[in-house]
XYZ file of C-alpha atoms in Angstrom:
770
model
C 48.381 -19.030 -52.362
C 49.839 -15.634 -51.235
C 53.565 -16.727 -51.755
C 55.775 -18.967 -53.290
C 56.833 -20.391 -50.045
C 53.509 -21.580 -49.000
C 53.086 -22.852 -52.607
C 56.138 -25.107 -52.253
C 54.593 -26.151 -48.819
C 51.504 -27.160 -50.525
C 53.194 -28.854 -53.115
C 54.881 -31.161 -50.603
C 51.793 -32.009 -48.726
C 49.347 -32.250 -51.682
C 50.729 -32.353 -55.006
C 54.050 -33.971 -54.969
C 54.927 -36.451 -57.384
C 54.771 -40.113 -56.501
C 58.217 -40.427 -54.740
C 58.682 -36.880 -52.997
C 57.308 -38.661 -50.040
C 60.294 -40.741 -49.804
C 62.439 -37.648 -49.263
C 59.834 -36.230 -46.703
C 59.876 -39.433 -44.708
C 63.796 -39.307 -44.105
C 63.398 -35.980 -42.227
C 60.513 -37.264 -39.981
C 60.715 -38.356 -36.541
C 59.810 -41.955 -35.510
C 56.306 -42.121 -34.677
C 55.310 -38.917 -36.400
C 53.141 -40.987 -38.820
C 52.271 -44.445 -39.114
C 55.010 -46.897 -40.679
C 52.820 -48.374 -43.210
C 54.039 -46.271 -46.212
C 57.516 -46.683 -45.103
C 57.515 -50.471 -46.249
C 57.177 -49.363 -49.747
C 59.655 -46.364 -50.020
C 62.716 -48.358 -51.100
C 60.740 -50.131 -53.856
C 59.340 -46.850 -55.036
C 62.631 -45.148 -55.065
C 64.089 -47.723 -57.377
C 61.414 -47.032 -59.823
C 61.456 -43.382 -59.789
C 64.215 -42.684 -62.518
C 62.368 -44.818 -65.028
C 59.109 -43.185 -64.612
C 60.525 -39.594 -64.720
C 62.603 -40.240 -67.752
C 59.591 -41.227 -69.821
C 58.172 -38.626 -72.060
C 54.600 -39.947 -71.090
C 53.159 -39.427 -67.744
C 51.359 -42.532 -66.449
C 47.590 -42.623 -66.741
C 46.883 -44.083 -63.351
C 49.408 -41.839 -61.509
C 48.160 -38.808 -63.406
C 44.633 -39.639 -62.080
C 46.083 -39.967 -58.603
C 47.370 -36.449 -58.959
C 43.822 -35.293 -59.902
C 42.471 -36.775 -56.765
C 45.009 -34.765 -54.753
C 43.387 -31.675 -56.418
C 40.173 -32.701 -55.252
C 41.598 -33.288 -51.696
C 43.227 -29.950 -51.693
C 39.588 -28.478 -51.812
C 39.284 -29.981 -48.297
C 42.298 -27.971 -47.055
C 40.978 -24.678 -48.544
C 40.379 -22.028 -45.716
C 38.104 -19.916 -47.938
C 35.647 -22.853 -48.016
C 33.153 -23.791 -45.080
C 33.814 -26.904 -43.020
C 30.992 -28.552 -44.681
C 32.386 -27.889 -48.197
C 35.712 -29.131 -46.962
C 34.031 -32.492 -45.744
C 32.215 -32.670 -49.085
C 35.512 -32.630 -51.010
C 37.153 -35.279 -48.578
C 34.144 -37.584 -49.106
C 34.448 -37.075 -52.870
C 38.039 -37.893 -52.864
C 37.215 -41.137 -51.186
C 34.508 -42.017 -53.485
C 36.784 -41.475 -56.386
C 39.445 -43.610 -55.013
C 36.809 -46.483 -54.627
C 35.816 -46.122 -58.354
C 39.513 -45.994 -59.352
C 40.478 -48.978 -57.196
C 37.668 -51.054 -58.544
C 38.295 -50.140 -62.343
C 41.746 -49.223 -62.894
C 43.464 -51.325 -60.131
C 41.005 -53.823 -61.050
C 42.150 -53.595 -64.818
C 45.719 -54.171 -63.662
C 44.838 -57.256 -61.923
C 43.245 -58.570 -65.123
C 46.775 -58.513 -66.386
C 48.403 -59.763 -63.131
C 45.972 -62.500 -62.477
C 46.134 -64.139 -66.010
C 49.642 -63.413 -66.771
C 49.189 -61.032 -69.582
C 51.965 -58.406 -70.399
C 51.261 -54.658 -69.930
C 53.665 -51.885 -70.323
C 52.402 -48.438 -68.668
C 53.259 -45.142 -70.232
C 55.941 -44.670 -67.311
C 57.851 -47.391 -69.148
C 57.184 -49.929 -66.130
C 55.903 -53.521 -66.691
C 53.053 -54.820 -64.785
C 54.572 -55.957 -61.659
C 56.859 -53.125 -60.917
C 53.922 -50.633 -61.872
C 51.756 -52.447 -59.368
C 54.330 -51.519 -56.569
C 54.595 -47.791 -57.813
C 50.880 -47.636 -57.973
C 50.115 -48.831 -54.716
C 52.897 -47.060 -52.989
C 51.155 -43.846 -54.424
C 47.693 -44.791 -53.072
C 49.253 -45.510 -49.728
C 50.681 -42.019 -49.773
C 47.316 -40.562 -50.699
C 45.277 -42.361 -48.169
C 47.820 -40.981 -45.650
C 47.090 -37.678 -46.734
C 43.366 -38.016 -46.418
C 43.904 -39.083 -42.879
C 46.073 -36.147 -42.246
C 43.609 -33.545 -43.635
C 40.676 -35.130 -41.581
C 42.627 -35.036 -38.376
C 44.571 -31.850 -38.859
C 42.390 -29.632 -41.063
C 38.858 -30.656 -40.353
C 38.511 -32.149 -36.976
C 39.792 -29.055 -35.072
C 36.765 -27.122 -36.685
C 34.201 -29.340 -35.422
C 33.944 -27.487 -32.042
C 33.201 -24.263 -33.478
C 29.942 -25.771 -35.038
C 28.822 -27.569 -31.839
C 29.585 -30.670 -33.941
C 31.336 -33.983 -32.519
C 31.772 -37.599 -33.867
C 31.553 -39.329 -30.451
C 32.886 -42.548 -29.068
C 31.243 -44.683 -26.687
C 33.144 -43.397 -23.874
C 31.863 -39.917 -24.771
C 28.350 -40.894 -24.020
C 26.414 -40.383 -20.788
C 24.806 -42.956 -19.052
C 21.230 -42.014 -20.442
C 22.686 -41.560 -23.899
C 24.248 -45.216 -23.886
C 20.826 -46.374 -22.718
C 19.211 -44.675 -25.766
C 21.838 -45.978 -28.151
C 21.486 -49.579 -26.723
C 17.731 -49.200 -27.516
C 18.318 -48.300 -30.907
C 20.881 -51.435 -31.405
C 18.010 -53.471 -30.168
C 15.180 -52.183 -32.126
C 16.875 -51.469 -35.288
C 20.272 -52.652 -35.858
C 20.101 -56.241 -34.137
C 17.300 -57.827 -36.348
C 19.165 -57.013 -39.471
C 22.509 -58.631 -38.595
C 23.358 -61.970 -39.818
C 26.879 -63.494 -38.440
C 28.484 -65.743 -40.906
C 30.805 -68.367 -39.643
C 33.883 -69.770 -41.422
C 35.310 -73.007 -40.404
C 35.879 -76.544 -41.661
C 32.106 -77.191 -41.762
C 31.212 -73.609 -43.310
C 32.689 -72.297 -46.434
C 34.139 -68.841 -46.599
C 31.146 -66.478 -46.959
C 30.727 -63.825 -50.056
C 31.504 -60.585 -48.585
C 30.230 -57.410 -50.140
C 32.525 -54.892 -51.489
C 32.338 -51.244 -50.115
C 30.484 -52.317 -47.091
C 31.628 -52.116 -43.316
C 32.437 -55.761 -42.086
C 33.248 -56.873 -38.638
C 35.424 -59.944 -38.315
C 34.806 -61.377 -35.126
C 37.216 -63.996 -33.493
C 35.359 -66.125 -30.898
C 36.133 -69.213 -28.706
C 33.496 -71.205 -26.666
C 34.217 -70.424 -22.872
C 34.497 -73.936 -21.719
C 37.290 -74.684 -23.996
C 40.955 -74.442 -22.979
C 41.983 -70.908 -23.688
C 45.581 -71.797 -24.636
C 44.600 -73.929 -27.728
C 44.826 -71.540 -30.438
C 42.887 -73.873 -32.857
C 39.734 -73.409 -30.858
C 39.328 -69.810 -32.217
C 36.772 -69.477 -34.806
C 36.060 -66.586 -36.982
C 32.795 -65.191 -38.226
C 31.739 -61.955 -40.502
C 28.950 -59.564 -39.625
C 28.319 -57.208 -42.449
C 26.668 -53.818 -41.506
C 23.675 -53.477 -43.650
C 24.231 -50.607 -46.256
C 20.627 -49.287 -45.710
C 21.477 -48.283 -42.184
C 22.713 -44.820 -41.477
C 26.326 -44.607 -40.716
C 25.760 -42.313 -37.658
C 23.091 -42.265 -34.802
C 22.669 -38.541 -34.071
C 22.253 -37.404 -30.386
C 21.145 -33.631 -29.853
C 22.222 -32.512 -26.480
C 20.579 -29.764 -24.180
C 23.443 -27.326 -24.846
C 22.763 -27.642 -28.632
C 25.918 -29.979 -29.370
C 25.130 -32.564 -32.030
C 26.905 -35.921 -31.404
C 27.307 -38.247 -34.357
C 28.061 -41.732 -33.159
C 29.264 -44.120 -36.020
C 27.355 -47.157 -36.235
C 30.474 -49.360 -35.864
C 31.028 -47.754 -32.415
C 27.610 -48.977 -31.289
C 27.997 -52.305 -32.605
C 31.395 -52.681 -31.027
C 29.912 -52.580 -27.674
C 26.410 -54.436 -28.323
C 27.677 -57.042 -30.721
C 28.092 -59.648 -27.903
C 24.336 -59.936 -28.047
C 24.968 -61.940 -31.438
C 27.186 -64.410 -29.449
C 25.618 -65.814 -26.223
C 27.967 -67.967 -24.087
C 30.834 -67.451 -26.401
C 33.927 -65.417 -25.781
C 34.883 -62.731 -28.016
C 38.573 -62.560 -28.593
C 39.056 -59.976 -31.157
C 36.998 -57.761 -33.044
C 38.157 -55.851 -36.116
C 36.294 -53.613 -38.759
C 37.362 -53.756 -42.093
C 36.316 -52.979 -45.779
C 36.979 -54.302 -49.170
C 37.136 -53.161 -52.910
C 36.616 -55.517 -55.696
C 37.808 -55.710 -59.190
C 34.842 -54.125 -61.069
C 36.291 -53.949 -64.469
C 34.841 -56.054 -67.112
C 34.109 -55.696 -70.763
C 31.359 -56.944 -72.928
C 32.458 -59.454 -75.515
C 31.512 -59.273 -79.219
C 28.112 -60.694 -79.716
C 26.155 -61.073 -82.747
C 23.049 -62.704 -81.265
C 19.781 -60.964 -80.509
C 19.404 -58.087 -77.958
C 18.058 -60.164 -75.053
C 21.094 -62.283 -75.114
C 23.199 -59.026 -75.147
C 21.104 -58.025 -71.881
C 21.687 -61.254 -70.291
C 25.385 -60.927 -70.890
C 25.656 -57.445 -69.204
C 23.422 -58.845 -66.254
C 25.896 -61.842 -65.859
C 28.765 -59.403 -65.864
C 27.361 -57.349 -63.106
C 27.131 -60.424 -60.939
C 30.774 -61.179 -61.653
C 31.482 -57.669 -60.522
C 29.857 -58.247 -57.197
C 32.170 -61.343 -56.977
C 35.390 -59.935 -58.316
C 38.694 -60.434 -56.663
C 39.633 -58.107 -53.894
C 42.092 -55.450 -55.008
C 42.074 -53.307 -51.892
C 41.299 -53.801 -48.057
C 40.952 -51.177 -45.393
C 41.576 -52.056 -41.895
C 41.521 -50.392 -38.385
C 44.684 -49.730 -36.573
C 45.897 -52.644 -34.324
C 44.211 -55.444 -36.372
C 45.445 -58.760 -35.139
C 48.238 -60.506 -37.213
C 46.353 -63.808 -37.283
C 43.249 -62.161 -38.860
C 45.286 -60.048 -41.191
C 47.104 -63.121 -42.479
C 44.001 -65.258 -42.977
C 42.331 -62.503 -45.007
C 45.455 -61.964 -47.055
C 45.903 -65.617 -47.811
C 42.238 -66.033 -48.571
C 42.165 -63.292 -51.253
C 45.684 -63.501 -52.520
C 46.577 -60.188 -51.515
C 49.790 -58.869 -49.635
C 50.834 -55.712 -47.563
C 50.389 -53.506 -50.740
C 46.863 -54.155 -50.899
C 46.176 -53.569 -47.253
C 45.466 -49.947 -46.056
C 45.586 -49.059 -42.367
C 42.979 -46.328 -41.344
C 43.611 -43.997 -38.493
C 40.176 -42.535 -38.274
C 36.983 -43.486 -40.174
C 36.786 -46.177 -42.726
C 35.053 -44.499 -45.756
C 35.014 -40.747 -45.604
C 31.850 -40.924 -48.005
C 29.890 -41.138 -44.643
C 30.477 -37.359 -44.147
C 27.666 -36.810 -46.440
C 25.263 -37.651 -43.580
C 26.774 -34.777 -41.532
C 26.908 -32.394 -44.491
C 23.265 -32.851 -45.414
C 22.024 -32.679 -41.621
C 19.233 -30.187 -41.494
C 20.962 -28.053 -38.842
C 23.906 -27.328 -41.268
C 21.970 -26.420 -44.343
C 22.660 -22.680 -44.158
C 26.197 -23.379 -43.821
C 26.628 -25.106 -47.287
C 26.407 -22.054 -49.733
C 24.027 -22.775 -52.606
C 25.204 -21.943 -56.355
C 23.706 -18.701 -57.550
C 20.744 -18.994 -59.848
C 21.054 -19.797 -63.425
C 21.129 -17.072 -66.028
C 19.567 -16.965 -69.711
C 21.885 -17.933 -72.518
C 23.727 -15.120 -73.896
C 21.787 -13.175 -76.280
C 18.351 -14.676 -75.388
C 16.109 -13.438 -72.719
C 13.935 -15.461 -70.542
C 10.893 -14.603 -72.369
C 12.275 -15.737 -75.469
C 12.987 -19.198 -74.264
C 9.527 -19.720 -73.443
C 8.777 -20.245 -77.264
C 11.503 -22.675 -77.476
C 10.974 -23.746 -81.232
C 10.310 -20.247 -82.713
C 13.669 -18.894 -80.554
C 15.764 -21.799 -82.198
C 14.637 -20.851 -85.597
C 16.024 -17.381 -84.988
C 19.588 -18.744 -84.692
C 21.711 -21.311 -82.875
C 21.738 -21.113 -78.969
C 24.584 -21.819 -76.813
C 23.629 -23.324 -73.558
C 26.697 -23.361 -70.825
C 25.725 -25.489 -67.796
C 25.179 -24.968 -65.015
C 25.400 -21.300 -65.519
C 22.554 -21.435 -67.791
C 19.758 -23.655 -66.991
C 19.248 -27.295 -68.265
C 15.441 -26.567 -68.380
C 15.329 -25.664 -71.975
C 16.442 -28.955 -73.080
C 13.890 -30.721 -70.773
C 11.379 -28.141 -71.836
C 11.948 -28.859 -75.568
C 11.380 -32.748 -74.956
C 8.525 -32.125 -73.026
C 6.760 -29.620 -75.537
C 7.729 -32.260 -78.222
C 6.173 -34.913 -76.401
C 2.660 -33.279 -76.532
C 2.988 -31.118 -79.621
C 0.797 -32.520 -82.325
C 3.068 -31.487 -85.015
C 5.985 -33.431 -83.708
C 6.467 -36.477 -85.998
C 9.551 -38.352 -84.271
C 12.020 -37.941 -81.475
C 15.620 -39.388 -81.543
C 17.871 -39.563 -78.726
C 21.185 -41.225 -77.464
C 21.288 -41.606 -73.696
C 24.423 -42.605 -71.493
C 23.330 -41.575 -67.933
C 19.983 -40.484 -66.670
C 18.808 -38.916 -63.459
C 17.338 -41.370 -60.969
C 13.743 -39.841 -61.499
C 14.352 -38.734 -64.914
C 12.059 -36.203 -66.742
C 13.914 -37.208 -69.854
C 12.490 -40.802 -69.599
C 8.817 -39.464 -68.649
C 8.721 -37.311 -71.757
C 9.813 -40.111 -73.980
C 7.098 -42.403 -72.599
C 4.585 -39.589 -72.977
C 5.589 -39.036 -76.758
C 5.352 -42.764 -77.421
C 1.754 -42.603 -75.749
C 0.984 -39.937 -78.085
C 1.733 -41.757 -81.025
C 5.072 -40.354 -82.036
C 8.006 -42.225 -83.339
C 10.588 -42.439 -80.652
C 14.029 -44.035 -81.374
C 16.390 -44.270 -78.291
C 19.848 -45.547 -78.215
C 20.338 -46.582 -74.432
C 23.755 -47.272 -73.358
C 23.266 -50.068 -71.029
C 27.259 -50.449 -70.447
C 27.691 -47.051 -68.785
C 29.750 -48.025 -65.888
C 27.866 -48.278 -62.573
C 24.657 -47.116 -64.370
C 24.057 -50.526 -65.959
C 21.182 -51.637 -63.924
C 19.298 -48.137 -64.044
C 19.922 -47.918 -67.644
C 18.420 -51.313 -68.376
C 15.426 -50.779 -66.161
C 14.795 -47.506 -67.887
C 15.197 -48.876 -71.322
C 12.819 -51.800 -70.855
C 10.206 -49.206 -69.525
C 10.387 -47.286 -72.830
C 10.365 -50.290 -75.034
C 7.298 -51.587 -73.355
C 5.642 -48.197 -74.065
C 6.221 -48.682 -77.605
C 9.683 -46.701 -78.284
C 12.172 -48.294 -80.644
C 14.955 -49.031 -78.171
C 18.548 -50.054 -79.167
C 20.294 -51.362 -76.162
C 23.848 -50.082 -77.162
C 26.208 -51.758 -79.725
C 28.310 -54.495 -78.246
C 31.557 -53.692 -79.572
C 31.226 -50.062 -78.604
C 29.916 -47.781 -76.013
C 27.609 -45.063 -77.295
C 29.021 -41.853 -75.584
C 27.806 -39.221 -78.155
C 25.124 -36.851 -76.975
C 22.458 -36.152 -79.569
C 18.837 -35.203 -79.730
C 16.768 -34.569 -82.565
C 13.100 -33.777 -83.063
C 11.284 -33.844 -86.489
C 8.290 -31.481 -86.660
C 5.892 -30.766 -89.386
C 5.316 -27.024 -89.881
C 3.587 -24.936 -92.533
C 6.761 -24.406 -94.606
C 7.599 -28.039 -94.326
C 9.218 -30.716 -92.079
C 11.964 -28.992 -89.826
C 14.391 -30.717 -87.560
C 15.452 -29.305 -84.216
C 18.610 -30.661 -82.497
C 20.566 -30.623 -79.472
C 24.267 -31.520 -79.418
C 26.135 -31.646 -76.259
C 29.053 -32.418 -74.245
C 27.087 -33.690 -71.147
C 24.625 -36.383 -70.275
C 20.969 -36.015 -70.445
C 20.720 -35.899 -66.761
C 19.093 -32.906 -64.911
C 20.642 -33.543 -61.596
C 24.366 -33.663 -62.869
C 23.507 -30.673 -65.173
C 23.400 -28.544 -61.948
C 26.997 -29.568 -60.822
C 29.107 -30.314 -63.992
C 30.076 -27.541 -66.513
C 28.761 -28.888 -70.234
C 27.963 -27.145 -73.355
C 25.011 -27.696 -75.433
C 23.953 -26.466 -78.928
C 20.230 -25.872 -79.873
C 20.023 -25.543 -83.628
C 17.726 -26.142 -86.664
C 20.401 -25.554 -89.131
C 19.710 -27.980 -92.202
C 23.442 -29.015 -92.385
C 23.589 -29.941 -88.652
C 20.567 -31.870 -89.010
C 21.496 -33.803 -92.131
C 24.763 -34.790 -90.460
C 22.873 -35.926 -87.366
C 20.319 -37.871 -89.361
C 23.076 -39.528 -91.242
C 24.804 -40.463 -87.793
C 21.643 -41.942 -86.348
C 21.383 -44.202 -89.419
C 24.979 -45.321 -88.874
C 24.522 -46.010 -85.223
C 20.924 -47.490 -85.293
C 21.209 -49.213 -88.937
C 23.755 -50.143 -91.427
C 24.558 -46.860 -93.138
C 28.220 -45.793 -94.119
C 28.014 -42.119 -95.193
C 31.187 -40.816 -97.153
C 30.707 -37.180 -95.673
C 29.788 -35.164 -92.555
C 30.076 -31.321 -93.093
C 30.028 -30.523 -89.272
C 30.694 -33.526 -87.385
C 33.753 -35.361 -86.476
C 32.766 -39.058 -85.533
C 34.450 -41.932 -83.781
C 35.430 -44.688 -84.182
C 35.617 -43.888 -87.785
C 37.547 -40.715 -88.280
C 37.875 -38.534 -85.006
C 41.613 -39.200 -84.285
C 42.561 -38.754 -88.012
C 40.674 -35.519 -88.378
C 42.050 -33.868 -84.879
C 45.552 -34.889 -86.022
C 45.076 -33.194 -89.315
C 43.957 -30.001 -87.560
C 47.043 -30.159 -85.391
C 49.304 -30.832 -88.348
C 47.760 -27.895 -90.098
C 48.793 -25.645 -87.107
C 52.448 -26.995 -87.115
C 52.542 -26.166 -90.901
C 51.146 -22.678 -90.435
C 53.971 -22.191 -87.451
C 56.788 -23.507 -89.760
C 55.725 -21.059 -92.599
C 55.704 -18.121 -90.118
C 51.874 -17.748 -90.111
C 49.856 -17.203 -87.033
C 49.083 -20.502 -85.145
C 47.853 -21.652 -81.946
C 45.813 -24.695 -80.290
C 43.706 -24.593 -77.292
C 42.037 -27.609 -76.049
C 39.658 -28.195 -72.933
C 38.935 -31.746 -72.071
C 38.468 -34.194 -69.103
C 41.371 -36.243 -70.110
C 44.387 -36.481 -72.479
C 45.851 -40.135 -72.804
C 45.900 -40.758 -76.500
C 49.547 -41.426 -77.469
C 49.198 -40.458 -81.155
C 47.377 -37.300 -80.228
C 50.108 -36.493 -77.697
C 52.988 -37.094 -80.073
C 51.413 -34.842 -82.637
C 51.083 -32.191 -80.118
C 54.802 -32.605 -79.099
C 55.600 -32.146 -82.818
C 53.597 -28.937 -83.293
C 55.008 -27.731 -80.036
C 58.613 -28.255 -81.562
C 57.437 -26.491 -84.800
C 56.659 -23.263 -82.594
C 52.810 -23.651 -82.217
C 51.747 -22.141 -78.712
C 49.559 -24.913 -77.213
C 47.178 -24.355 -73.999
C 45.763 -27.400 -72.831
C 42.942 -27.335 -70.106
C 42.851 -30.973 -68.817
C 40.674 -31.529 -65.558
C 41.850 -35.005 -64.875
C 44.218 -37.466 -66.539
C 47.011 -35.845 -68.652
C 49.989 -38.159 -69.832
C 51.547 -35.451 -71.845
C 54.393 -33.919 -70.183
C 54.667 -30.131 -70.864
C 57.652 -27.930 -70.708
C 60.355 -30.494 -71.247
C 63.235 -29.088 -73.223
C 63.197 -29.976 -76.857
C 60.079 -31.926 -76.535
C 57.127 -29.551 -75.439
C 58.520 -26.165 -74.415
C 55.615 -24.648 -76.064
C 52.991 -26.484 -74.212
C 51.199 -25.505 -70.876
C 48.621 -27.542 -69.245
C 46.292 -26.597 -66.334
C 43.739 -28.145 -64.415
C 40.558 -26.607 -63.043
C 39.007 -28.100 -59.915
C 36.368 -26.271 -57.753
C 32.833 -25.855 -57.232
C 31.743 -27.371 -60.181
C 33.052 -30.491 -61.959
C 34.550 -29.530 -65.474
C 33.102 -31.782 -68.037
C 33.022 -29.414 -71.240
C 35.163 -30.551 -74.115
C 36.155 -27.824 -76.644
C 38.998 -27.975 -79.435
C 40.387 -24.672 -80.895
C 42.603 -24.261 -83.846
C 43.638 -20.837 -84.695
C 43.771 -21.356 -88.330
C 45.631 -17.937 -89.270
C 43.022 -16.252 -87.223
C 39.999 -17.777 -88.755
C 39.486 -20.256 -85.901
C 38.248 -23.588 -86.297
C 36.411 -24.563 -82.850
C 34.638 -27.812 -81.918
C 32.634 -29.202 -79.062
C 31.313 -32.536 -78.175
C 31.462 -35.572 -76.155
C 34.870 -37.057 -76.634
C 38.109 -36.681 -74.727
C 41.579 -37.403 -76.373
C 41.702 -40.923 -75.079
C 42.197 -44.167 -76.836
C 38.645 -45.488 -75.646
C 37.205 -42.310 -77.160
C 38.530 -42.722 -80.558
C 38.718 -46.510 -80.942
C 35.963 -47.997 -78.665
C 33.274 -45.514 -78.238
C 30.572 -43.875 -80.479
C 31.560 -40.198 -80.081
C 30.853 -37.085 -82.009
C 32.412 -33.641 -82.138
C 30.536 -30.576 -83.865
C 32.046 -27.636 -85.482
C 30.668 -24.218 -84.298
C 29.745 -22.254 -87.536
C 27.536 -19.401 -86.017
C 29.828 -16.513 -85.555
C 28.171 -15.378 -82.221
C 28.297 -18.789 -80.815
C 31.625 -19.427 -81.732
C 32.668 -16.467 -80.158
C 30.820 -17.439 -76.975
C 32.935 -20.572 -77.062
C 36.215 -18.963 -77.504
C 35.350 -16.955 -74.571
C 34.795 -19.856 -72.385
C 38.311 -20.899 -73.144
C 39.545 -17.606 -72.444
C 37.964 -17.429 -68.865
C 39.440 -20.875 -68.336
C 42.919 -19.614 -69.020
C 42.531 -16.552 -66.874
C 41.226 -18.397 -63.831
C 43.465 -18.099 -60.602
C 41.301 -19.351 -57.886
C 40.514 -23.096 -59.041
C 43.569 -23.470 -61.414
C 46.592 -25.815 -61.063
C 49.455 -25.986 -63.409
C 51.119 -29.233 -64.473
C 54.995 -29.047 -64.302
C 57.439 -31.035 -66.277
C 58.230 -33.475 -63.532
C 54.574 -34.464 -63.294
C 53.813 -32.313 -60.071
C 50.936 -29.836 -60.129
C 51.238 -26.487 -58.310
C 48.169 -24.143 -57.450
C 48.213 -21.065 -59.359
C 49.172 -18.154 -57.121
C 45.872 -16.540 -55.514
C 45.576 -12.922 -55.842
C 43.950 -10.400 -53.452
C 40.222 -10.755 -53.486
C 39.668 -7.782 -55.815
C 42.252 -9.340 -58.341
C 40.866 -12.893 -58.075
C 39.374 -14.567 -61.099
C 36.994 -17.548 -60.286
C 35.331 -18.811 -63.382
C 32.634 -20.546 -61.247
C 31.537 -17.285 -60.212
C 32.419 -15.027 -63.321
C 30.330 -16.998 -65.764
C 27.296 -16.184 -63.919
C 28.038 -12.545 -65.051
C 29.568 -12.670 -68.488
C 28.046 -10.504 -70.953
C 27.573 -10.953 -74.811
C 29.522 -7.873 -75.407
C 32.531 -9.241 -73.729
C 32.430 -12.496 -75.332
C 32.328 -10.937 -78.820
C 35.579 -9.093 -78.006
C 37.359 -12.096 -76.909
C 40.305 -13.346 -78.804
C 42.953 -16.226 -78.162
C 46.617 -15.816 -79.242
C 45.613 -12.290 -80.127
C 49.176 -11.160 -80.452
C 49.694 -13.595 -83.388
C 46.388 -12.865 -85.278
C 47.342 -11.615 -88.749
C 44.911 -9.226 -90.479
C 41.932 -11.066 -91.475
C 41.591 -12.105 -95.032
C 38.572 -10.880 -96.903
C 37.668 -14.486 -98.223
C 37.649 -16.673 -94.859
C 38.032 -20.368 -95.446
C 34.696 -22.165 -95.095
C 34.328 -24.569 -92.265
C 35.614 -27.972 -92.732
C 33.769 -30.556 -94.536
C 34.988 -34.051 -93.378
C 35.293 -36.317 -96.482
C 36.366 -39.865 -96.808
C 37.361 -42.014 -99.784
C 35.459 -44.996 -100.579
C 38.097 -47.257 -98.867
C 38.182 -45.284 -95.763
C 34.374 -45.313 -95.175
């Protein structure tokens, strides 16, 4: 932002806390905005003091703040219209998942009378009011962004979202034929009355509620009304496109077509009301402990997926002017109230904008990312002989700036290489047409021993993962379908190869999924190594998660659920002790989410001891920075931009001899207690410097960054002139090894380097701890 006045305006519109909208609304003129949010203002105001006094920020309210940062990208004038529509669509997709999982989880407490106390200090019922008030505020903002920021730009691109009244007679004829030919045969009206049970309506699907009456009956008799539901098939495109002779593209929403043609489904029946709505159901479920065979475990997952499709309704979106009679019927049926009902002023479900974004006529207006560059210190030619290159030293891959191709090629070469004896891999999410799966299938066909721990509980990927895992098993791979009590979230690959000098293992340790599609969109790190210590640790870890081994020691790994939290806390406490003793100290952590209360409390103590703490947390952050006497030495920033920040890095200054870890885990209760996770130490000096440089760039970014304030608000970092801007989503394509080797964090506090630097940590457990 060019100046502080604009920054403050942006805070009010996009990054204000849950309750700032109360003050805003008192100043608004009547009719300026729909009244729906006002119904909850007084209730929200009563809860604000409790929330703001807490030393912790609510996980769910913090997530909503993250989605505001996504929505802010749709406001950005530096982006094209189509990029801005993309971010609006993403914010709506995010909200659907949040409603299904987090709001669904809240209802698991409400519906079964279980107690729950949020980090904000609120119990389950008052927190429900606070949360839904915040979601109403957010959806209001989405509508405003679409109406005021995006729609006015459509005409510049000869683009229009058309209504029936906008169509010429010939165009209406064309659209009518499309309805008769394509839509009509797919529709199935579902009647609900005293002879028909209430139909099962699908979540995240556009549905018409049709109120009808037989024409011969007396119109005054209200009891003659009947209601039926028509679901719009999800495999139909949301828009029918008309290209006019003047070059204008008109996108007609499918609901607009159906609204004017639906009478064809109701012959000799009067349609009294016709309203579009959409529901989101509770999608949160957990797999119970199960000691039976794997087939029973898979059956349980499949049964839970069916439960998700029939879960209780937690959110309903409706058009403006929906009839009270219909609304009351649906609210009563689904046991919801006004908090759960959201009135949309424009399109229901902004994810439909993807169809416009991906239209061929606009391909040139969505700028592609730059081409990936080779890993630092490695040429493209060297990467062609991947096994030999790894032998020469550890290689850091930083995606998407570095291609994911080396990992794919490593697996594909291993599948064909007669020297390769075995391949071990953990899989959490895969691409739909995965080269990973194909390589593993080929390896099995070629007689190699292939072991795959396939996490079938990866949320919303359960069915795809089960299908792919069963393909591998049929091909002869040794497949473990996850572990019932835990999700396997660690990202590890090991290839065992017989060479002239003996058997050598090559490994890949990473923060991101083995998914070649998301690797183009998510920032992640991966380490390619044949270091014996890494491989010994990884072999031990695979024996733990596929067998029944309990090793006492890992040298380079921190693992969960065993000891990761404990070891991270020790590292934090050591920095606090150094600061207390007047020694150089510092902590810099880059993660997706910070929610674990024990870790946060240790960071507070370290701050009070004088440790400078720099946190880079993309999403949820329950730590409250900058509070006097609590967290004055902590800053938190979030980076949201062209790529989704997915990298996890933990840096501890250690008197100038930094200890640096990367891996798959966030600082969350689920990561430490309910997932199989791993963090790995960076020991190669060159690679460690590259990782430190990643953190340094993240702290310097002034284009994609937002600062978290003590009151829970986020503010956009002040943007500089173009020549002074620092955009990491562009700069990382041009970084040099020389620059990385010079990078230091907390440089002003670095003492003279000791001649005998402390070795990298060895994690040792007593027999009782193991």
